[in-house]
Amino acid sequence: QVTWLHCCLEFCGARTMHRQSHSASMSVLASSQPAAVVAQQLSDLLLAFPSAAAGGVQWSVLAKKYEERYRVRLDVQALGHSSALAAATTLLWEVLRIVDKQDTDNPVVGIADALALAPRPGLLGCWPSLYQSLCQIVLENGVPDGTPPVSAVSCGSTVRSCSLLLSQVRPLLERYWHVNFDESGLGFLNEVGTFVRLKKLKHLL
């Protein structure tokens, strides 16, 4: 029993030292990261959230996923910012859309409309550009389903309905949306930062 207790104490002590060492290493790495690198990494990560193009992402969720992915503690004060809102405004200025800034320590951030409409394979924060291409694909390559055209009163145009086989969509996405479209690597981060993998194109649609 004494030997077992002694081993347990040594094991627990080792785990404590490991956690302390890990926290210290994360702190050092955070202070040594160039601001330009942090900004690019945050931008790429934000683009992995489809909600970034709609209701936005809480800074706390974005920061947590950043630390998990890059093994670096995101300390906004160490980077020279007084609050999370100030850090977001400075680091993400090229892509940022502020959704809610009421809580300066946990603002809700999103991506600018122009960025959401730019094709970026593997980053489903740009789903509006994908949706736009899908609509164009179906309208230009689909078969009219026989339903009479419907007048869209609000915009003064006529809406027609077309159908297209799912098997035809993937090669057309490579032509209409992006040549590097790959349905096998589809996935996204949901509102709480959990990664969701899409196994098939139909799941994406």
PDB file of C-alpha atoms in Angstrom:
ATOM      1  CA  GLN A   1       0.000   0.000   0.000  1.00  0.00           C
ATOM      2  CA  VAL A   2       2.854   2.354   0.791  1.00  0.00           C
ATOM      3  CA  THR A   3       4.487   1.582  -2.548  1.00  0.00           C
ATOM      4  CA  TRP A   4       1.212   2.098  -4.412  1.00  0.00           C
ATOM      5  CA  LEU A   5       0.573   5.421  -2.633  1.00  0.00           C
ATOM      6  CA  HIS A   6       4.121   6.532  -3.353  1.00  0.00           C
ATOM      7  CA  CYS A   7       3.696   5.740  -7.055  1.00  0.00           C
ATOM      8  CA  CYS A   8       0.387   7.591  -7.187  1.00  0.00           C
ATOM      9  CA  LEU A   9       1.888  10.648  -5.595  1.00  0.00           C
ATOM     10  CA  GLU A  10       4.756  10.585  -8.059  1.00  0.00           C
ATOM     11  CA  PHE A  11       2.298  10.193 -10.959  1.00  0.00           C
ATOM     12  CA  CYS A  12       0.076  13.052  -9.764  1.00  0.00           C
ATOM     13  CA  GLY A  13       3.133  15.223  -9.241  1.00  0.00           C
ATOM     14  CA  ALA A  14       4.315  14.474 -12.755  1.00  0.00           C
ATOM     15  CA  ARG A  15       0.895  15.356 -14.201  1.00  0.00           C
ATOM     16  CA  THR A  16       0.883  18.652 -12.269  1.00  0.00           C
ATOM     17  CA  MET A  17       4.352  19.513 -13.539  1.00  0.00           C
ATOM     18  CA  HIS A  18       3.258  18.623 -17.090  1.00  0.00           C
ATOM     19  CA  ARG A  19       0.209  20.917 -16.883  1.00  0.00           C
ATOM     20  CA  GLN A  20       2.331  23.754 -15.495  1.00  0.00           C
ATOM     21  CA  SER A  21       4.946  23.219 -18.196  1.00  0.00           C
ATOM     22  CA  HIS A  22       2.267  23.076 -20.897  1.00  0.00           C
ATOM     23  CA  SER A  23       0.618  26.310 -19.678  1.00  0.00           C
ATOM     24  CA  ALA A  24       3.976  28.040 -19.526  1.00  0.00           C
ATOM     25  CA  SER A  25       4.896  26.928 -23.034  1.00  0.00           C
ATOM     26  CA  MET A  26       1.548  28.165 -24.372  1.00  0.00           C
ATOM     27  CA  SER A  27       2.119  31.538 -22.714  1.00  0.00           C
ATOM     28  CA  VAL A  28       5.581  31.890 -24.196  1.00  0.00           C
ATOM     29  CA  LEU A  29       4.347  30.922 -27.638  1.00  0.00           C
ATOM     30  CA  ALA A  30       1.528  33.471 -27.445  1.00  0.00           C
ATOM     31  CA  SER A  31       3.914  36.300 -26.655  1.00  0.00           C
ATOM     32  CA  SER A  32       6.283  35.268 -29.451  1.00  0.00           C
ATOM     33  CA  GLN A  33       3.655  35.020 -32.210  1.00  0.00           C
ATOM     34  CA  PRO A  34       3.884  37.894 -34.719  1.00  0.00           C
ATOM     35  CA  ALA A  35       0.621  39.818 -34.950  1.00  0.00           C
ATOM     36  CA  ALA A  36       0.432  39.175 -38.707  1.00  0.00           C
ATOM     37  CA  VAL A  37       0.577  35.413 -38.138  1.00  0.00           C
ATOM     38  CA  VAL A  38      -2.110  35.531 -35.447  1.00  0.00           C
ATOM     39  CA  ALA A  39      -4.310  37.653 -37.717  1.00  0.00           C
ATOM     40  CA  GLN A  40      -4.034  35.216 -40.625  1.00  0.00           C
ATOM     41  CA  GLN A  41      -4.699  32.196 -38.430  1.00  0.00           C
ATOM     42  CA  LEU A  42      -7.747  33.847 -36.848  1.00  0.00           C
ATOM     43  CA  SER A  43      -9.088  34.854 -40.259  1.00  0.00           C
ATOM     44  CA  ASP A  44      -8.758  31.319 -41.628  1.00  0.00           C
ATOM     45  CA  LEU A  45     -10.385  29.890 -38.513  1.00  0.00           C
ATOM     46  CA  LEU A  46     -13.291  32.340 -38.651  1.00  0.00           C
ATOM     47  CA  LEU A  47     -13.923  31.284 -42.240  1.00  0.00           C
ATOM     48  CA  ALA A  48     -14.466  27.711 -41.041  1.00  0.00           C
ATOM     49  CA  PHE A  49     -17.682  28.832 -39.288  1.00  0.00           C
ATOM     50  CA  PRO A  50     -20.719  29.016 -41.625  1.00  0.00           C
ATOM     51  CA  SER A  51     -22.363  31.201 -38.978  1.00  0.00           C
ATOM     52  CA  ALA A  52     -19.657  33.815 -39.618  1.00  0.00           C
ATOM     53  CA  ALA A  53     -21.587  34.729 -42.766  1.00  0.00           C
ATOM     54  CA  ALA A  54     -24.877  35.049 -40.887  1.00  0.00           C
ATOM     55  CA  GLY A  55     -25.420  35.553 -37.144  1.00  0.00           C
ATOM     56  CA  GLY A  56     -21.725  35.613 -36.275  1.00  0.00           C
ATOM     57  CA  VAL A  57     -19.395  33.807 -33.876  1.00  0.00           C
ATOM     58  CA  GLN A  58     -18.719  34.663 -30.249  1.00  0.00           C
ATOM     59  CA  TRP A  59     -15.126  35.732 -29.671  1.00  0.00           C
ATOM     60  CA  SER A  60     -14.847  33.289 -26.756  1.00  0.00           C
ATOM     61  CA  VAL A  61     -15.668  30.389 -29.097  1.00  0.00           C
ATOM     62  CA  LEU A  62     -13.229  31.616 -31.744  1.00  0.00           C
ATOM     63  CA  ALA A  63     -10.463  32.091 -29.162  1.00  0.00           C
ATOM     64  CA  LYS A  64     -11.022  28.629 -27.682  1.00  0.00           C
ATOM     65  CA  LYS A  65     -10.806  26.951 -31.097  1.00  0.00           C
ATOM     66  CA  TYR A  66      -7.703  28.997 -31.889  1.00  0.00           C
ATOM     67  CA  GLU A  67      -5.965  27.739 -28.755  1.00  0.00           C
ATOM     68  CA  GLU A  68      -7.012  24.150 -29.461  1.00  0.00           C
ATOM     69  CA  ARG A  69      -5.847  24.215 -33.074  1.00  0.00           C
ATOM     70  CA  TYR A  70      -2.590  26.120 -32.735  1.00  0.00           C
ATOM     71  CA  ARG A  71      -1.682  25.171 -29.152  1.00  0.00           C
ATOM     72  CA  VAL A  72      -1.151  28.849 -28.353  1.00  0.00           C
ATOM     73  CA  ARG A  73      -2.890  30.862 -25.661  1.00  0.00           C
ATOM     74  CA  LEU A  74      -4.626  33.847 -27.228  1.00  0.00           C
ATOM     75  CA  ASP A  75      -3.821  36.650 -24.802  1.00  0.00           C
ATOM     76  CA  VAL A  76      -5.179  39.911 -26.235  1.00  0.00           C
ATOM     77  CA  GLN A  77      -3.354  42.023 -23.652  1.00  0.00           C
ATOM     78  CA  ALA A  78      -0.033  40.369 -24.505  1.00  0.00           C
ATOM     79  CA  LEU A  79      -0.723  41.334 -28.109  1.00  0.00           C
ATOM     80  CA  GLY A  80      -1.207  44.949 -27.040  1.00  0.00           C
ATOM     81  CA  HIS A  81      -5.005  45.229 -26.999  1.00  0.00           C
ATOM     82  CA  SER A  82      -7.222  46.473 -24.184  1.00  0.00           C
ATOM     83  CA  SER A  83     -10.157  44.184 -24.953  1.00  0.00           C
ATOM     84  CA  ALA A  84     -11.307  41.352 -27.211  1.00  0.00           C
ATOM     85  CA  LEU A  85     -13.232  43.883 -29.306  1.00  0.00           C
ATOM     86  CA  ALA A  86     -10.086  45.945 -29.839  1.00  0.00           C
ATOM     87  CA  ALA A  87      -8.139  42.785 -30.760  1.00  0.00           C
ATOM     88  CA  ALA A  88     -10.807  41.655 -33.219  1.00  0.00           C
ATOM     89  CA  THR A  89     -11.029  45.087 -34.847  1.00  0.00           C
ATOM     90  CA  THR A  90      -7.246  45.243 -35.290  1.00  0.00           C
ATOM     91  CA  LEU A  91      -6.381  41.659 -36.154  1.00  0.00           C
ATOM     92  CA  LEU A  92      -9.381  40.900 -38.361  1.00  0.00           C
ATOM     93  CA  TRP A  93      -9.826  44.294 -40.000  1.00  0.00           C
ATOM     94  CA  GLU A  94      -9.495  42.858 -43.523  1.00  0.00           C
ATOM     95  CA  VAL A  95     -12.320  40.346 -43.072  1.00  0.00           C
ATOM     96  CA  LEU A  96     -14.299  41.603 -40.091  1.00  0.00           C
ATOM     97  CA  ARG A  97     -17.991  42.341 -39.728  1.00  0.00           C
ATOM     98  CA  ILE A  98     -18.963  43.280 -36.182  1.00  0.00           C
ATOM     99  CA  VAL A  99     -22.312  41.670 -35.378  1.00  0.00           C
ATOM    100  CA  ASP A 100     -22.591  42.642 -31.718  1.00  0.00           C
ATOM    101  CA  LYS A 101     -20.092  44.770 -29.783  1.00  0.00           C
ATOM    102  CA  GLN A 102     -22.096  45.291 -26.598  1.00  0.00           C
ATOM    103  CA  ASP A 103     -19.802  42.959 -24.639  1.00  0.00           C
ATOM    104  CA  THR A 104     -16.300  44.222 -25.400  1.00  0.00           C
ATOM    105  CA  ASP A 105     -14.751  41.127 -23.831  1.00  0.00           C
ATOM    106  CA  ASN A 106     -16.854  38.757 -25.910  1.00  0.00           C
ATOM    107  CA  PRO A 107     -18.072  40.462 -29.081  1.00  0.00           C
ATOM    108  CA  VAL A 108     -19.885  38.569 -31.823  1.00  0.00           C
ATOM    109  CA  VAL A 109     -17.873  38.708 -35.029  1.00  0.00           C
ATOM    110  CA  GLY A 110     -18.531  37.696 -38.608  1.00  0.00           C
ATOM    111  CA  ILE A 111     -17.006  38.022 -42.038  1.00  0.00           C
ATOM    112  CA  ALA A 112     -17.635  40.831 -44.511  1.00  0.00           C
ATOM    113  CA  ASP A 113     -20.200  40.186 -47.246  1.00  0.00           C
ATOM    114  CA  ALA A 114     -17.597  40.518 -50.005  1.00  0.00           C
ATOM    115  CA  LEU A 115     -15.523  37.752 -48.416  1.00  0.00           C
ATOM    116  CA  ALA A 116     -18.540  35.482 -47.942  1.00  0.00           C
ATOM    117  CA  LEU A 117     -19.184  35.741 -51.684  1.00  0.00           C
ATOM    118  CA  ALA A 118     -15.620  34.768 -52.629  1.00  0.00           C
ATOM    119  CA  PRO A 119     -15.008  31.026 -53.323  1.00  0.00           C
ATOM    120  CA  ARG A 120     -12.650  29.403 -50.798  1.00  0.00           C
ATOM    121  CA  PRO A 121     -12.539  25.584 -50.980  1.00  0.00           C
ATOM    122  CA  GLY A 122     -12.695  23.892 -47.590  1.00  0.00           C
ATOM    123  CA  LEU A 123     -13.936  26.997 -45.763  1.00  0.00           C
ATOM    124  CA  LEU A 124     -17.705  26.909 -45.413  1.00  0.00           C
ATOM    125  CA  GLY A 125     -17.886  30.388 -43.988  1.00  0.00           C
ATOM    126  CA  CYS A 126     -18.068  31.236 -47.688  1.00  0.00           C
ATOM    127  CA  TRP A 127     -21.233  29.198 -48.189  1.00  0.00           C
ATOM    128  CA  PRO A 128     -23.086  32.179 -49.775  1.00  0.00           C
ATOM    129  CA  SER A 129     -20.700  32.002 -52.741  1.00  0.00           C
ATOM    130  CA  LEU A 130     -21.343  28.263 -52.977  1.00  0.00           C
ATOM    131  CA  TYR A 131     -25.097  28.806 -52.829  1.00  0.00           C
ATOM    132  CA  GLN A 132     -24.868  31.444 -55.533  1.00  0.00           C
ATOM    133  CA  SER A 133     -22.977  29.048 -57.817  1.00  0.00           C
ATOM    134  CA  LEU A 134     -25.428  26.213 -57.119  1.00  0.00           C
ATOM    135  CA  CYS A 135     -28.354  28.401 -58.149  1.00  0.00           C
ATOM    136  CA  GLN A 136     -26.563  29.349 -61.350  1.00  0.00           C
ATOM    137  CA  ILE A 137     -25.700  25.715 -62.076  1.00  0.00           C
ATOM    138  CA  VAL A 138     -29.283  24.524 -61.719  1.00  0.00           C
ATOM    139  CA  LEU A 139     -30.773  27.391 -63.726  1.00  0.00           C
ATOM    140  CA  GLU A 140     -28.287  27.028 -66.585  1.00  0.00           C
ATOM    141  CA  ASN A 141     -27.986  23.238 -66.696  1.00  0.00           C
ATOM    142  CA  GLY A 142     -31.175  21.929 -65.148  1.00  0.00           C
ATOM    143  CA  VAL A 143     -34.335  20.734 -66.832  1.00  0.00           C
ATOM    144  CA  PRO A 144     -37.525  22.790 -66.378  1.00  0.00           C
ATOM    145  CA  ASP A 145     -39.885  20.748 -64.232  1.00  0.00           C
ATOM    146  CA  GLY A 146     -43.032  21.867 -66.044  1.00  0.00           C
ATOM    147  CA  THR A 147     -44.223  24.215 -63.336  1.00  0.00           C
ATOM    148  CA  PRO A 148     -45.470  27.527 -64.814  1.00  0.00           C
ATOM    149  CA  PRO A 149     -43.095  30.439 -64.108  1.00  0.00           C
ATOM    150  CA  VAL A 150     -43.975  32.435 -61.008  1.00  0.00           C
ATOM    151  CA  SER A 151     -43.792  36.227 -60.954  1.00  0.00           C
ATOM    152  CA  ALA A 152     -41.688  37.645 -58.136  1.00  0.00           C
ATOM    153  CA  VAL A 153     -43.673  40.782 -57.326  1.00  0.00           C
ATOM    154  CA  SER A 154     -41.006  42.287 -55.049  1.00  0.00           C
ATOM    155  CA  CYS A 155     -38.332  42.419 -57.753  1.00  0.00           C
ATOM    156  CA  GLY A 156     -40.485  42.452 -60.867  1.00  0.00           C
ATOM    157  CA  SER A 157     -38.906  39.311 -62.326  1.00  0.00           C
ATOM    158  CA  THR A 158     -40.051  35.823 -63.254  1.00  0.00           C
ATOM    159  CA  VAL A 159     -38.874  32.785 -61.292  1.00  0.00           C
ATOM    160  CA  ARG A 160     -38.703  29.425 -63.023  1.00  0.00           C
ATOM    161  CA  SER A 161     -38.167  26.016 -61.454  1.00  0.00           C
ATOM    162  CA  CYS A 162     -35.530  23.570 -62.718  1.00  0.00           C
ATOM    163  CA  SER A 163     -34.202  20.192 -61.631  1.00  0.00           C
ATOM    164  CA  LEU A 164     -30.719  18.673 -61.910  1.00  0.00           C
ATOM    165  CA  LEU A 165     -29.378  15.234 -61.040  1.00  0.00           C
ATOM    166  CA  LEU A 166     -27.139  15.257 -57.983  1.00  0.00           C
ATOM    167  CA  SER A 167     -24.476  13.269 -59.869  1.00  0.00           C
ATOM    168  CA  GLN A 168     -24.054  16.220 -62.234  1.00  0.00           C
ATOM    169  CA  VAL A 169     -23.478  18.798 -59.527  1.00  0.00           C
ATOM    170  CA  ARG A 170     -19.907  17.989 -58.442  1.00  0.00           C
ATOM    171  CA  PRO A 171     -18.166  18.422 -61.843  1.00  0.00           C
ATOM    172  CA  LEU A 172     -20.209  21.547 -62.467  1.00  0.00           C
ATOM    173  CA  LEU A 173     -19.128  22.992 -59.108  1.00  0.00           C
ATOM    174  CA  GLU A 174     -15.519  22.604 -60.231  1.00  0.00           C
ATOM    175  CA  ARG A 175     -16.339  24.686 -63.297  1.00  0.00           C
ATOM    176  CA  TYR A 176     -18.713  27.250 -61.803  1.00  0.00           C
ATOM    177  CA  TRP A 177     -17.429  27.635 -58.253  1.00  0.00           C
ATOM    178  CA  HIS A 178     -13.795  26.523 -57.860  1.00  0.00           C
ATOM    179  CA  VAL A 179     -11.551  24.052 -59.658  1.00  0.00           C
ATOM    180  CA  ASN A 180     -10.338  22.666 -56.308  1.00  0.00           C
ATOM    181  CA  PHE A 181     -13.767  21.753 -54.974  1.00  0.00           C
ATOM    182  CA  ASP A 182     -13.483  18.416 -53.136  1.00  0.00           C
ATOM    183  CA  GLU A 183     -16.536  16.846 -51.531  1.00  0.00           C
ATOM    184  CA  SER A 184     -14.401  14.318 -49.607  1.00  0.00           C
ATOM    185  CA  GLY A 185     -12.898  17.000 -47.374  1.00  0.00           C
ATOM    186  CA  LEU A 186     -16.018  18.932 -46.435  1.00  0.00           C
ATOM    187  CA  GLY A 187     -16.559  20.003 -42.852  1.00  0.00           C
ATOM    188  CA  PHE A 188     -17.277  23.032 -40.700  1.00  0.00           C
ATOM    189  CA  LEU A 189     -17.307  24.405 -37.163  1.00  0.00           C
ATOM    190  CA  ASN A 190     -20.764  24.912 -35.677  1.00  0.00           C
ATOM    191  CA  GLU A 191     -21.833  27.788 -33.399  1.00  0.00           C
ATOM    192  CA  VAL A 192     -20.126  26.282 -30.345  1.00  0.00           C
ATOM    193  CA  GLY A 193     -16.941  25.325 -32.186  1.00  0.00           C
ATOM    194  CA  THR A 194     -17.590  21.612 -32.665  1.00  0.00           C
ATOM    195  CA  PHE A 195     -16.262  20.231 -35.934  1.00  0.00           C
ATOM    196  CA  VAL A 196     -18.923  18.603 -38.127  1.00  0.00           C
ATOM    197  CA  ARG A 197     -17.783  16.470 -41.046  1.00  0.00           C
ATOM    198  CA  LEU A 198     -19.939  16.154 -44.147  1.00  0.00           C
ATOM    199  CA  LYS A 199     -19.449  12.735 -45.695  1.00  0.00           C
ATOM    200  CA  LYS A 200     -21.313  13.327 -48.934  1.00  0.00           C
ATOM    201  CA  LEU A 201     -22.286  16.164 -51.228  1.00  0.00           C
ATOM    202  CA  LYS A 202     -25.963  15.598 -50.477  1.00  0.00           C
ATOM    203  CA  HIS A 203     -25.277  16.417 -46.828  1.00  0.00           C
ATOM    204  CA  LEU A 204     -23.778  19.721 -47.888  1.00  0.00           C
ATOM    205  CA  LEU A 205     -26.777  20.511 -50.077  1.00  0.00           C
TER     206      LEU A 205
END
